[in-house]
PDB file of N, CA, C and O in Angstrom:
ATOM      1  N   MET A1124       5.557  50.985 -16.131  1.00 54.00           N
ATOM      2  CA  MET A1124       5.965  50.598 -14.755  1.00 54.00           C
ATOM      3  C   MET A1124       6.611  50.845 -13.444  1.00 54.00           C
ATOM      4  O   MET A1124       7.979  51.668 -13.492  1.00 54.00           O
ATOM      5  N   SER A1125       5.715  51.177 -12.561  1.00 66.00           N
ATOM      6  CA  SER A1125       6.305  51.748 -11.428  1.00 66.00           C
ATOM      7  C   SER A1125       6.385  50.555  -9.861  1.00 66.00           C
ATOM      8  O   SER A1125       5.290  49.920 -10.162  1.00 66.00           O
ATOM      9  N   VAL A1126       7.543  50.691  -9.206  1.00 65.00           N
ATOM     10  CA  VAL A1126       7.374  49.833  -8.214  1.00 65.00           C
ATOM     11  C   VAL A1126       7.638  50.698  -6.892  1.00 65.00           C
ATOM     12  O   VAL A1126       8.790  51.478  -6.767  1.00 65.00           O
ATOM     13  N   GLU A1127       6.593  50.486  -5.873  1.00 72.00           N
ATOM     14  CA  GLU A1127       6.664  51.062  -4.849  1.00 72.00           C
ATOM     15  C   GLU A1127       7.711  50.509  -3.845  1.00 72.00           C
ATOM     16  O   GLU A1127       7.660  49.118  -3.999  1.00 72.00           O
ATOM     17  N   PRO A1128       8.849  51.498  -2.483  1.00 71.00           N
ATOM     18  CA  PRO A1128       9.422  50.144  -2.110  1.00 71.00           C
ATOM     19  C   PRO A1128       8.446  49.677  -0.924  1.00 71.00           C
ATOM     20  O   PRO A1128       7.878  50.625  -0.386  1.00 71.00           O
ATOM     21  N   VAL A1129       8.964  48.555  -0.451  1.00 71.00           N
ATOM     22  CA  VAL A1129       7.958  48.424   0.351  1.00 71.00           C
ATOM     23  C   VAL A1129       8.836  48.171   1.838  1.00 71.00           C
ATOM     24  O   VAL A1129      10.371  47.262   1.608  1.00 71.00           O
ATOM     25  N   THR A1130       8.452  48.738   2.883  1.00 77.00           N
ATOM     26  CA  THR A1130       9.213  48.240   4.069  1.00 77.00           C
ATOM     27  C   THR A1130       8.623  47.051   4.937  1.00 77.00           C
ATOM     28  O   THR A1130       7.445  46.444   4.599  1.00 77.00           O
ATOM     29  N   THR A1131      10.034  46.460   5.912  1.00 76.00           N
ATOM     30  CA  THR A1131       9.035  45.038   6.463  1.00 76.00           C
ATOM     31  C   THR A1131       8.500  45.092   7.221  1.00 76.00           C
ATOM     32  O   THR A1131       7.335  44.606   7.512  1.00 76.00           O
ATOM     33  N   LYS A1132       8.070  46.929   8.102  1.00 74.00           N
ATOM     34  CA  LYS A1132       6.924  46.725   8.396  1.00 74.00           C
ATOM     35  C   LYS A1132       5.733  46.800   7.922  1.00 74.00           C
ATOM     36  O   LYS A1132       4.889  46.584   8.184  1.00 74.00           O
ATOM     37  N   ASP A1133       5.912  47.610   6.356  1.00 74.00           N
ATOM     38  CA  ASP A1133       4.972  47.399   5.829  1.00 74.00           C
ATOM     39  C   ASP A1133       3.964  45.858   5.473  1.00 74.00           C
ATOM     40  O   ASP A1133       2.731  46.142   5.082  1.00 74.00           O
ATOM     41  N   HIS A1134       5.020  45.334   5.034  1.00 69.00           N
ATOM     42  CA  HIS A1134       5.038  43.886   4.524  1.00 69.00           C
ATOM     43  C   HIS A1134       4.434  42.920   5.469  1.00 69.00           C
ATOM     44  O   HIS A1134       3.237  42.384   5.814  1.00 69.00           O
ATOM     45  N   GLU A1135       4.742  43.216   7.201  1.00 72.00           N
ATOM     46  CA  GLU A1135       4.154  42.514   8.198  1.00 72.00           C
ATOM     47  C   GLU A1135       2.678  42.965   8.219  1.00 72.00           C
ATOM     48  O   GLU A1135       1.754  42.580   8.910  1.00 72.00           O
ATOM     49  N   ALA A1136       2.616  44.143   8.256  1.00 71.00           N
ATOM     50  CA  ALA A1136       1.266  45.075   8.018  1.00 71.00           C
ATOM     51  C   ALA A1136       0.176  44.291   7.577  1.00 71.00           C
ATOM     52  O   ALA A1136      -1.274  44.189   8.035  1.00 71.00           O
ATOM     53  N   ARG A1137       0.738  44.030   6.769  1.00 72.00           N
ATOM     54  CA  ARG A1137      -0.541  43.503   5.220  1.00 72.00           C
ATOM     55  C   ARG A1137      -0.073  42.219   5.832  1.00 72.00           C
ATOM     56  O   ARG A1137      -1.536  41.628   5.021  1.00 72.00           O
ATOM     57  N   MET A1138       0.523  41.218   5.838  1.00 71.00           N
ATOM     58  CA  MET A1138       0.401  39.665   6.217  1.00 71.00           C
ATOM     59  C   MET A1138       0.102  39.515   7.454  1.00 71.00           C
ATOM     60  O   MET A1138      -0.329  38.205   7.494  1.00 71.00           O
ATOM     61  N   SER A1139      -0.176  40.373   8.254  1.00 67.00           N
ATOM     62  CA  SER A1139      -0.011  39.776   9.516  1.00 67.00           C
ATOM     63  C   SER A1139      -1.716  39.263   9.163  1.00 67.00           C
ATOM     64  O   SER A1139      -2.252  40.604   9.292  1.00 67.00           O
ATOM     65  N   ARG A1140      -2.569  38.571  10.496  1.00 64.00           N
ATOM     66  CA  ARG A1140      -3.608  38.554  10.539  1.00 64.00           C
ATOM     67  C   ARG A1140      -4.263  39.297  12.332  1.00 64.00           C
ATOM     68  O   ARG A1140      -3.366  38.775  12.542  1.00 64.00           O
ATOM     69  N   PRO A1141      -5.200  39.682  11.745  1.00 62.00           N
ATOM     70  CA  PRO A1141      -5.653  40.585  13.304  1.00 62.00           C
ATOM     71  C   PRO A1141      -5.931  39.115  14.597  1.00 62.00           C
ATOM     72  O   PRO A1141      -6.201  37.941  14.023  1.00 62.00           O
ATOM     73  N   GLN A1142      -5.620  39.614  15.345  1.00 64.00           N
ATOM     74  CA  GLN A1142      -6.057  38.091  16.698  1.00 64.00           C
ATOM     75  C   GLN A1142      -7.069  38.081  16.615  1.00 64.00           C
ATOM     76  O   GLN A1142      -8.512  39.604  16.657  1.00 64.00           O
ATOM     77  N   LEU A1143      -7.679  36.794  17.130  1.00 69.00           N
ATOM     78  CA  LEU A1143      -8.648  36.364  17.026  1.00 69.00           C
ATOM     79  C   LEU A1143      -9.153  36.748  18.856  1.00 69.00           C
ATOM     80  O   LEU A1143      -8.624  36.498  19.458  1.00 69.00           O
ATOM     81  N   GLN A1144     -10.297  37.112  18.737  1.00 81.00           N
ATOM     82  CA  GLN A1144     -11.175  38.058  19.999  1.00 81.00           C
ATOM     83  C   GLN A1144     -12.259  36.253  20.701  1.00 81.00           C
ATOM     84  O   GLN A1144     -13.230  36.406  20.115  1.00 81.00           O
ATOM     85  N   LEU A1145     -11.783  35.666  21.704  1.00 79.00           N
ATOM     86  CA  LEU A1145     -12.377  34.200  21.535  1.00 79.00           C
ATOM     87  C   LEU A1145     -13.114  34.431  22.782  1.00 79.00           C
ATOM     88  O   LEU A1145     -12.836  35.244  23.762  1.00 79.00           O
ATOM     89  N   THR A1146     -14.227  34.277  22.372  1.00 85.00           N
ATOM     90  CA  THR A1146     -15.349  34.496  24.021  1.00 85.00           C
ATOM     91  C   THR A1146     -15.338  33.636  24.805  1.00 85.00           C
ATOM     92  O   THR A1146     -14.592  32.025  24.558  1.00 85.00           O
ATOM     93  N   LYS A1147     -15.455  33.320  25.836  1.00 84.00           N
ATOM     94  CA  LYS A1147     -15.373  32.289  27.038  1.00 84.00           C
ATOM     95  C   LYS A1147     -16.322  30.650  26.645  1.00 84.00           C
ATOM     96  O   LYS A1147     -15.627  29.973  26.837  1.00 84.00           O
ATOM     97  N   THR A1148     -17.170  30.847  26.057  1.00 85.00           N
ATOM     98  CA  THR A1148     -18.064  29.943  25.338  1.00 85.00           C
ATOM     99  C   THR A1148     -17.131  29.112  23.816  1.00 85.00           C
ATOM    100  O   THR A1148     -16.905  27.751  23.922  1.00 85.00           O
ATOM    101  N   GLU A1149     -16.683  30.269  23.254  1.00 85.00           N
ATOM    102  CA  GLU A1149     -15.695  29.373  21.971  1.00 85.00           C
ATOM    103  C   GLU A1149     -14.495  28.406  23.023  1.00 85.00           C
ATOM    104  O   GLU A1149     -14.620  27.816  22.050  1.00 85.00           O
ATOM    105  N   ILE A1150     -14.043  29.290  23.746  1.00 84.00           N
ATOM    106  CA  ILE A1150     -12.751  28.672  24.486  1.00 84.00           C
ATOM    107  C   ILE A1150     -13.277  27.496  24.600  1.00 84.00           C
ATOM    108  O   ILE A1150     -12.344  26.537  25.058  1.00 84.00           O
ATOM    109  N   GLU A1151     -14.395  27.573  25.657  1.00 86.00           N
ATOM    110  CA  GLU A1151     -15.477  25.760  26.009  1.00 86.00           C
ATOM    111  C   GLU A1151     -15.040  25.118  25.515  1.00 86.00           C
ATOM    112  O   GLU A1151     -15.187  24.046  25.468  1.00 86.00           O
ATOM    113  N   GLU A1152     -15.937  25.620  24.672  1.00 86.00           N
ATOM    114  CA  GLU A1152     -16.194  24.422  22.940  1.00 86.00           C
ATOM    115  C   GLU A1152     -14.817  24.134  23.029  1.00 86.00           C
ATOM    116  O   GLU A1152     -14.693  22.669  22.501  1.00 86.00           O
ATOM    117  N   ILE A1153     -13.797  24.450  22.168  1.00 85.00           N
ATOM    118  CA  ILE A1153     -12.514  24.320  21.739  1.00 85.00           C
ATOM    119  C   ILE A1153     -12.324  23.578  23.133  1.00 85.00           C
ATOM    120  O   ILE A1153     -11.332  22.261  21.575  1.00 85.00           O
ATOM    121  N   SER A1154     -12.344  23.858  24.053  1.00 88.00           N
ATOM    122  CA  SER A1154     -11.465  23.031  24.808  1.00 88.00           C
ATOM    123  C   SER A1154     -12.162  21.366  24.966  1.00 88.00           C
ATOM    124  O   SER A1154     -11.330  20.331  24.951  1.00 88.00           O
ATOM    125  N   GLU A1155     -13.479  21.567  24.818  1.00 88.00           N
ATOM    126  CA  GLU A1155     -14.495  20.046  24.668  1.00 88.00           C
ATOM    127  C   GLU A1155     -13.504  19.333  23.695  1.00 88.00           C
ATOM    128  O   GLU A1155     -14.120  18.239  22.974  1.00 88.00           O
ATOM    129  N   MET A1156     -13.943  20.381  22.329  1.00 88.00           N
ATOM    130  CA  MET A1156     -13.354  19.469  21.600  1.00 88.00           C
ATOM    131  C   MET A1156     -12.127  18.557  21.656  1.00 88.00           C
ATOM    132  O   MET A1156     -12.213  17.736  20.750  1.00 88.00           O
ATOM    133  N   LEU A1157     -11.498  18.938  21.697  1.00 90.00           N
ATOM    134  CA  LEU A1157      -9.753  19.009  22.225  1.00 90.00           C
ATOM    135  C   LEU A1157      -9.818  18.115  23.201  1.00 90.00           C
ATOM    136  O   LEU A1157      -9.471  16.549  22.612  1.00 90.00           O
ATOM    137  N   LEU A1158     -10.882  18.149  23.800  1.00 91.00           N
ATOM    138  CA  LEU A1158     -10.842  17.001  24.994  1.00 91.00           C
ATOM    139  C   LEU A1158     -11.538  15.229  24.528  1.00 91.00           C
ATOM    140  O   LEU A1158     -10.792  14.268  24.272  1.00 91.00           O
ATOM    141  N   TYR A1159     -12.407  15.793  23.422  1.00 92.00           N
ATOM    142  CA  TYR A1159     -13.029  14.654  22.652  1.00 92.00           C
ATOM    143  C   TYR A1159     -12.104  13.816  21.482  1.00 92.00           C
ATOM    144  O   TYR A1159     -11.894  12.566  21.131  1.00 92.00           O
ATOM    145  N   GLU A1160     -11.253  14.563  20.683  1.00 93.00           N
ATOM    146  CA  GLU A1160     -10.064  14.396  20.233  1.00 93.00           C
ATOM    147  C   GLU A1160      -9.272  13.374  20.731  1.00 93.00           C
ATOM    148  O   GLU A1160      -8.949  12.350  20.070  1.00 93.00           O
ATOM    149  N   GLU A1161      -8.778  14.185  22.028  1.00 93.00           N
ATOM    150  CA  GLU A1161      -7.770  13.123  22.931  1.00 93.00           C
ATOM    151  C   GLU A1161      -8.704  11.740  23.229  1.00 93.00           C
ATOM    152  O   GLU A1161      -7.969  10.562  23.435  1.00 93.00           O
ATOM    153  N   LEU A1162      -9.665  11.853  23.740  1.00 93.00           N
ATOM    154  CA  LEU A1162     -10.318  10.622  24.154  1.00 93.00           C
ATOM    155  C   LEU A1162     -10.338   9.328  22.704  1.00 93.00           C
ATOM    156  O   LEU A1162      -9.958   8.301  22.976  1.00 93.00           O
ATOM    157  N   SER A1163     -10.805  10.086  21.624  1.00 94.00           N
ATOM    158  CA  SER A1163     -10.925   9.167  20.793  1.00 94.00           C
ATOM    159  C   SER A1163      -9.498   8.575  19.970  1.00 94.00           C
ATOM    160  O   SER A1163      -9.130   7.112  20.018  1.00 94.00           O
ATOM    161  N   ARG A1164      -8.228   9.080  19.722  1.00 93.00           N
ATOM    162  CA  ARG A1164      -7.219   9.498  20.400  1.00 93.00           C
ATOM    163  C   ARG A1164      -6.759   7.762  21.168  1.00 93.00           C
ATOM    164  O   ARG A1164      -6.225   7.169  20.699  1.00 93.00           O
ATOM    165  N   ALA A1165      -6.955   8.012  22.042  1.00 94.00           N
ATOM    166  CA  ALA A1165      -6.863   6.867  23.131  1.00 94.00           C
ATOM    167  C   ALA A1165      -7.138   5.737  22.868  1.00 94.00           C
ATOM    168  O   ALA A1165      -7.298   4.680  23.209  1.00 94.00           O
ATOM    169  N   ARG A1166      -9.065   5.818  22.309  1.00 95.00           N
ATOM    170  CA  ARG A1166      -9.473   4.308  21.970  1.00 95.00           C
ATOM    171  C   ARG A1166      -8.645   3.915  21.095  1.00 95.00           C
ATOM    172  O   ARG A1166      -8.887   2.512  20.871  1.00 95.00           O
ATOM    173  N   ILE A1167      -8.438   4.458  20.238  1.00 95.00           N
ATOM    174  CA  ILE A1167      -7.599   3.977  19.112  1.00 95.00           C
ATOM    175  C   ILE A1167      -5.957   3.063  19.401  1.00 95.00           C
ATOM    176  O   ILE A1167      -5.829   2.443  18.797  1.00 95.00           O
ATOM    177  N   ARG A1168      -5.376   4.072  20.240  1.00 95.00           N
ATOM    178  CA  ARG A1168      -4.169   3.149  20.619  1.00 95.00           C
ATOM    179  C   ARG A1168      -4.642   1.885  21.354  1.00 95.00           C
ATOM    180  O   ARG A1168      -3.998   1.075  21.491  1.00 95.00           O
ATOM    181  N   ASP A1169      -5.961   1.917  22.528  1.00 95.00           N
ATOM    182  CA  ASP A1169      -6.390   0.307  23.085  1.00 95.00           C
ATOM    183  C   ASP A1169      -6.258  -0.027  21.988  1.00 95.00           C
ATOM    184  O   ASP A1169      -6.319  -1.412  22.299  1.00 95.00           O
ATOM    185  N   LEU A1170      -7.328   0.071  20.752  1.00 95.00           N
ATOM    186  CA  LEU A1170      -7.554  -0.813  19.859  1.00 95.00           C
ATOM    187  C   LEU A1170      -6.582  -1.419  19.216  1.00 95.00           C
ATOM    188  O   LEU A1170      -6.470  -2.801  18.968  1.00 95.00           O
ATOM    189  N   GLU A1171      -5.485  -0.241  18.702  1.00 95.00           N
ATOM    190  CA  GLU A1171      -4.434  -0.965  18.307  1.00 95.00           C
ATOM    191  C   GLU A1171      -3.478  -2.173  19.268  1.00 95.00           C
ATOM    192  O   GLU A1171      -2.896  -3.167  18.984  1.00 95.00           O
ATOM    193  N   GLU A1172      -3.677  -1.741  20.737  1.00 94.00           N
ATOM    194  CA  GLU A1172      -2.923  -2.792  21.096  1.00 94.00           C
ATOM    195  C   GLU A1172      -3.442  -3.911  21.319  1.00 94.00           C
ATOM    196  O   GLU A1172      -2.443  -5.099  21.674  1.00 94.00           O
ATOM    197  N   GLY A1173      -4.902  -3.993  21.740  1.00 92.00           N
ATOM    198  CA  GLY A1173      -5.304  -5.345  21.842  1.00 92.00           C
ATOM    199  C   GLY A1173      -5.514  -6.121  20.420  1.00 92.00           C
ATOM    200  O   GLY A1173      -4.994  -7.576  20.409  1.00 92.00           O
ATOM    201  N   VAL A1174      -5.431  -5.149  18.725  1.00 92.00           N
ATOM    202  CA  VAL A1174      -4.803  -6.542  17.789  1.00 92.00           C
ATOM    203  C   VAL A1174      -3.496  -6.596  17.718  1.00 92.00           C
ATOM    204  O   VAL A1174      -3.129  -7.813  17.299  1.00 92.00           O
ATOM    205  N   ARG A1175      -2.663  -5.830  18.329  1.00 91.00           N
ATOM    206  CA  ARG A1175      -0.515  -6.487  18.700  1.00 91.00           C
ATOM    207  C   ARG A1175      -1.362  -7.698  19.664  1.00 91.00           C
ATOM    208  O   ARG A1175      -0.061  -8.342  18.992  1.00 91.00           O
ATOM    209  N   ALA A1176      -1.801  -7.582  20.535  1.00 90.00           N
ATOM    210  CA  ALA A1176      -2.149  -8.754  21.696  1.00 90.00           C
ATOM    211  C   ALA A1176      -2.500 -10.189  20.854  1.00 90.00           C
ATOM    212  O   ALA A1176      -1.781 -11.306  21.026  1.00 90.00           O
ATOM    213  N   GLN A1177      -3.585 -10.003  20.421  1.00 89.00           N
ATOM    214  CA  GLN A1177      -4.369 -10.956  19.274  1.00 89.00           C
ATOM    215  C   GLN A1177      -3.416 -11.597  17.988  1.00 89.00           C
ATOM    216  O   GLN A1177      -3.039 -12.772  18.269  1.00 89.00           O
ATOM    217  N   ARG A1178      -2.778 -10.979  17.371  1.00 89.00           N
ATOM    218  CA  ARG A1178      -1.644 -11.083  17.009  1.00 89.00           C
ATOM    219  C   ARG A1178      -0.657 -11.936  17.259  1.00 89.00           C
ATOM    220  O   ARG A1178      -0.120 -13.185  16.708  1.00 89.00           O
ATOM    221  N   ALA A1179       0.063 -11.741  18.360  1.00 86.00           N
ATOM    222  CA  ALA A1179       0.797 -12.401  18.567  1.00 86.00           C
ATOM    223  C   ALA A1179       0.293 -13.926  19.337  1.00 86.00           C
ATOM    224  O   ALA A1179       1.173 -14.710  19.446  1.00 86.00           O
ATOM    225  N   ARG A1180      -0.988 -13.839  20.085  1.00 86.00           N
ATOM    226  CA  ARG A1180      -1.359 -14.810  20.588  1.00 86.00           C
ATOM    227  C   ARG A1180      -1.936 -15.516  19.387  1.00 86.00           C
ATOM    228  O   ARG A1180      -1.281 -17.161  19.215  1.00 86.00           O
ATOM    229  N   GLY A1181      -1.784 -15.599  18.149  1.00 86.00           N
ATOM    230  CA  GLY A1181      -2.305 -15.611  16.594  1.00 86.00           C
ATOM    231  C   GLY A1181      -1.298 -16.715  16.087  1.00 86.00           C
ATOM    232  O   GLY A1181      -1.699 -18.001  15.619  1.00 86.00           O
ATOM    233  N   SER A1182      -0.044 -16.142  16.039  1.00 87.00           N
ATOM    234  CA  SER A1182       1.366 -16.291  15.691  1.00 87.00           C
ATOM    235  C   SER A1182       1.624 -17.177  16.775  1.00 87.00           C
ATOM    236  O   SER A1182       2.596 -18.271  16.222  1.00 87.00           O
ATOM    237  N   ALA A1183       1.814 -17.335  17.807  1.00 86.00           N
ATOM    238  CA  ALA A1183       2.367 -18.404  18.529  1.00 86.00           C
ATOM    239  C   ALA A1183       1.716 -20.416  18.758  1.00 86.00           C
ATOM    240  O   ALA A1183       1.911 -21.055  18.323  1.00 86.00           O
ATOM    241  N   ARG A1184       0.242 -19.682  17.918  1.00 88.00           N
ATOM    242  CA  ARG A1184      -0.768 -20.471  17.680  1.00 88.00           C
ATOM    243  C   ARG A1184      -0.697 -21.156  16.532  1.00 88.00           C
ATOM    244  O   ARG A1184      -0.691 -22.315  16.142  1.00 88.00           O
ATOM    245  N   ALA A1185      -0.102 -20.137  15.632  1.00 90.00           N
ATOM    246  CA  ALA A1185       0.172 -21.073  14.289  1.00 90.00           C
ATOM    247  C   ALA A1185       1.530 -21.552  14.175  1.00 90.00           C
ATOM    248  O   ALA A1185       1.785 -22.587  13.553  1.00 90.00           O
ATOM    249  N   VAL A1186       2.536 -21.179  15.300  1.00 91.00           N
ATOM    250  CA  VAL A1186       3.298 -21.582  15.216  1.00 91.00           C
ATOM    251  C   VAL A1186       3.288 -23.588  15.774  1.00 91.00           C
ATOM    252  O   VAL A1186       4.166 -24.080  15.484  1.00 91.00           O
ATOM    253  N   ARG A1187       2.703 -23.467  16.645  1.00 92.00           N
ATOM    254  CA  ARG A1187       2.563 -25.029  17.338  1.00 92.00           C
ATOM    255  C   ARG A1187       1.775 -25.374  16.010  1.00 92.00           C
ATOM    256  O   ARG A1187       1.954 -26.853  16.381  1.00 92.00           O
ATOM    257  N   ARG A1188       0.764 -25.329  15.489  1.00 93.00           N
ATOM    258  CA  ARG A1188      -0.325 -25.927  14.379  1.00 93.00           C
ATOM    259  C   ARG A1188       0.888 -26.697  13.663  1.00 93.00           C
ATOM    260  O   ARG A1188       1.035 -27.410  12.910  1.00 93.00           O
ATOM    261  N   TRP A1189       1.807 -25.475  12.948  1.00 94.00           N
ATOM    262  CA  TRP A1189       2.749 -25.939  11.961  1.00 94.00           C
ATOM    263  C   TRP A1189       3.569 -26.576  12.542  1.00 94.00           C
ATOM    264  O   TRP A1189       4.643 -27.690  12.139  1.00 94.00           O
ATOM    265  N   THR A1190       3.849 -27.468  13.586  1.00 95.00           N
ATOM    266  CA  THR A1190       4.850 -28.063  14.596  1.00 95.00           C
ATOM    267  C   THR A1190       4.665 -29.047  14.470  1.00 95.00           C
ATOM    268  O   THR A1190       4.742 -30.031  14.615  1.00 95.00           O
ATOM    269  N   ARG A1191       3.167 -29.646  14.785  1.00 96.00           N
ATOM    270  CA  ARG A1191       2.615 -30.576  14.849  1.00 96.00           C
ATOM    271  C   ARG A1191       2.491 -31.020  13.842  1.00 96.00           C
ATOM    272  O   ARG A1191       2.617 -32.217  13.178  1.00 96.00           O
ATOM    273  N   VAL A1192       1.880 -30.428  12.417  1.00 96.00           N
ATOM    274  CA  VAL A1192       1.689 -30.528  11.400  1.00 96.00           C
ATOM    275  C   VAL A1192       3.213 -31.440  10.885  1.00 96.00           C
ATOM    276  O   VAL A1192       3.132 -31.957  10.086  1.00 96.00           O
ATOM    277  N   ALA A1193       4.567 -30.322  10.890  1.00 96.00           N
ATOM    278  CA  ALA A1193       5.893 -31.175  11.107  1.00 96.00           C
ATOM    279  C   ALA A1193       6.259 -32.108  11.081  1.00 96.00           C
ATOM    280  O   ALA A1193       6.713 -33.201  10.664  1.00 96.00           O
ATOM    281  N   ARG A1194       6.014 -32.057  12.682  1.00 96.00           N
ATOM    282  CA  ARG A1194       6.399 -33.402  13.194  1.00 96.00           C
ATOM    283  C   ARG A1194       5.282 -35.059  12.285  1.00 96.00           C
ATOM    284  O   ARG A1194       5.450 -35.641  12.009  1.00 96.00           O
ATOM    285  N   TRP A1195       3.782 -34.596  12.068  1.00 96.00           N
ATOM    286  CA  TRP A1195       2.918 -35.523  11.500  1.00 96.00           C
ATOM    287  C   TRP A1195       3.825 -35.572  10.244  1.00 96.00           C
ATOM    288  O   TRP A1195       3.951 -37.052   9.866  1.00 96.00           O
ATOM    289  N   ALA A1196       3.644 -34.589   9.372  1.00 96.00           N
ATOM    290  CA  ALA A1196       4.542 -35.133   8.226  1.00 96.00           C
ATOM    291  C   ALA A1196       6.145 -35.582   8.264  1.00 96.00           C
ATOM    292  O   ALA A1196       5.565 -37.057   7.525  1.00 96.00           O
ATOM    293  N   SER A1197       6.782 -35.940   8.802  1.00 95.00           N
ATOM    294  CA  SER A1197       7.893 -36.450   9.100  1.00 95.00           C
ATOM    295  C   SER A1197       7.829 -37.901   9.612  1.00 95.00           C
ATOM    296  O   SER A1197       8.534 -38.794   9.370  1.00 95.00           O
ATOM    297  N   ARG A1198       6.755 -38.158  10.747  1.00 94.00           N
ATOM    298  CA  ARG A1198       6.720 -39.710  11.224  1.00 94.00           C
ATOM    299  C   ARG A1198       6.070 -40.119   9.562  1.00 94.00           C
ATOM    300  O   ARG A1198       6.334 -41.652   9.843  1.00 94.00           O
ATOM    301  N   ARG A1199       5.104 -39.119   9.289  1.00 94.00           N
ATOM    302  CA  ARG A1199       4.189 -40.234   8.182  1.00 94.00           C
ATOM    303  C   ARG A1199       5.786 -40.835   6.880  1.00 94.00           C
ATOM    304  O   ARG A1199       6.017 -41.980   5.937  1.00 94.00           O
ATOM    305  N   ALA A1200       6.569 -39.811   6.763  1.00 93.00           N
ATOM    306  CA  ALA A1200       7.497 -40.096   5.637  1.00 93.00           C
ATOM    307  C   ALA A1200       8.285 -41.292   5.800  1.00 93.00           C
ATOM    308  O   ALA A1200       8.628 -41.923   5.363  1.00 93.00           O
ATOM    309  N   GLU A1201       8.739 -41.055   7.449  1.00 92.00           N
ATOM    310  CA  GLU A1201       9.537 -42.543   7.822  1.00 92.00           C
ATOM    311  C   GLU A1201       8.747 -43.460   7.925  1.00 92.00           C
ATOM    312  O   GLU A1201       9.450 -44.887   7.269  1.00 92.00           O
ATOM    313  N   ARG A1202       7.597 -43.903   7.788  1.00 90.00           N
ATOM    314  CA  ARG A1202       6.527 -44.764   7.803  1.00 90.00           C
ATOM    315  C   ARG A1202       6.584 -44.934   6.201  1.00 90.00           C
ATOM    316  O   ARG A1202       7.291 -46.607   6.386  1.00 90.00           O
ATOM    317  N   TYR A1203       6.821 -44.387   5.088  1.00 87.00           N
ATOM    318  CA  TYR A1203       7.145 -44.606   3.887  1.00 87.00           C
ATOM    319  C   TYR A1203       8.132 -45.027   3.799  1.00 87.00           C
ATOM    320  O   TYR A1203       8.080 -46.112   2.529  1.00 87.00           O
ATOM    321  N   GLN A1204       9.171 -44.589   4.389  1.00 88.00           N
ATOM    322  CA  GLN A1204      10.351 -45.019   4.207  1.00 88.00           C
ATOM    323  C   GLN A1204      11.130 -46.485   4.491  1.00 88.00           C
ATOM    324  O   GLN A1204      11.461 -47.637   4.101  1.00 88.00           O
ATOM    325  N   LEU A1205      10.054 -47.225   5.261  1.00 82.00           N
ATOM    326  CA  LEU A1205      10.204 -47.965   6.264  1.00 82.00           C
ATOM    327  C   LEU A1205       9.415 -48.968   5.355  1.00 82.00           C
ATOM    328  O   LEU A1205       9.809 -50.168   4.714  1.00 82.00           O
ATOM    329  N   ASP A1206       8.283 -48.924   5.088  1.00 78.00           N
ATOM    330  CA  ASP A1206       7.704 -49.821   3.411  1.00 78.00           C
ATOM    331  C   ASP A1206       8.412 -50.293   2.438  1.00 78.00           C
ATOM    332  O   ASP A1206       7.974 -50.620   2.154  1.00 78.00           O
ATOM    333  N   GLN A1207       8.868 -49.251   2.312  1.00 80.00           N
ATOM    334  CA  GLN A1207       9.602 -49.145   1.066  1.00 80.00           C
ATOM    335  C   GLN A1207      10.616 -50.346   0.788  1.00 80.00           C
ATOM    336  O   GLN A1207      11.066 -50.686   0.454  1.00 80.00           O
ATOM    337  N   ASN A1208      10.996 -50.165   1.948  1.00 67.00           N
ATOM    338  CA  ASN A1208      12.508 -51.038   2.108  1.00 67.00           C
ATOM    339  C   ASN A1208      12.309 -52.361   2.733  1.00 67.00           C
ATOM    340  O   ASN A1208      11.708 -53.621   2.749  1.00 67.00           O
TER     341      ASN A1208
END
């Protein structure tokens, strides 16, 4: 079994990929694809913000509802206590 010494230059020559030469059309297509990708990300961010706002409104509504239920339950408990005496 023999091993050949490999220099850094040889290794880099084997491992490096040739530089791609893109045409103007390919560059425009890539740019357009990136633009659509960024637009979709912006839409997703907008939707997430809307959901967060909706959840905040919903939780405030739930707090008010449970406050009313608690008030009703305490008044009912007081009436029950008065009826027992």
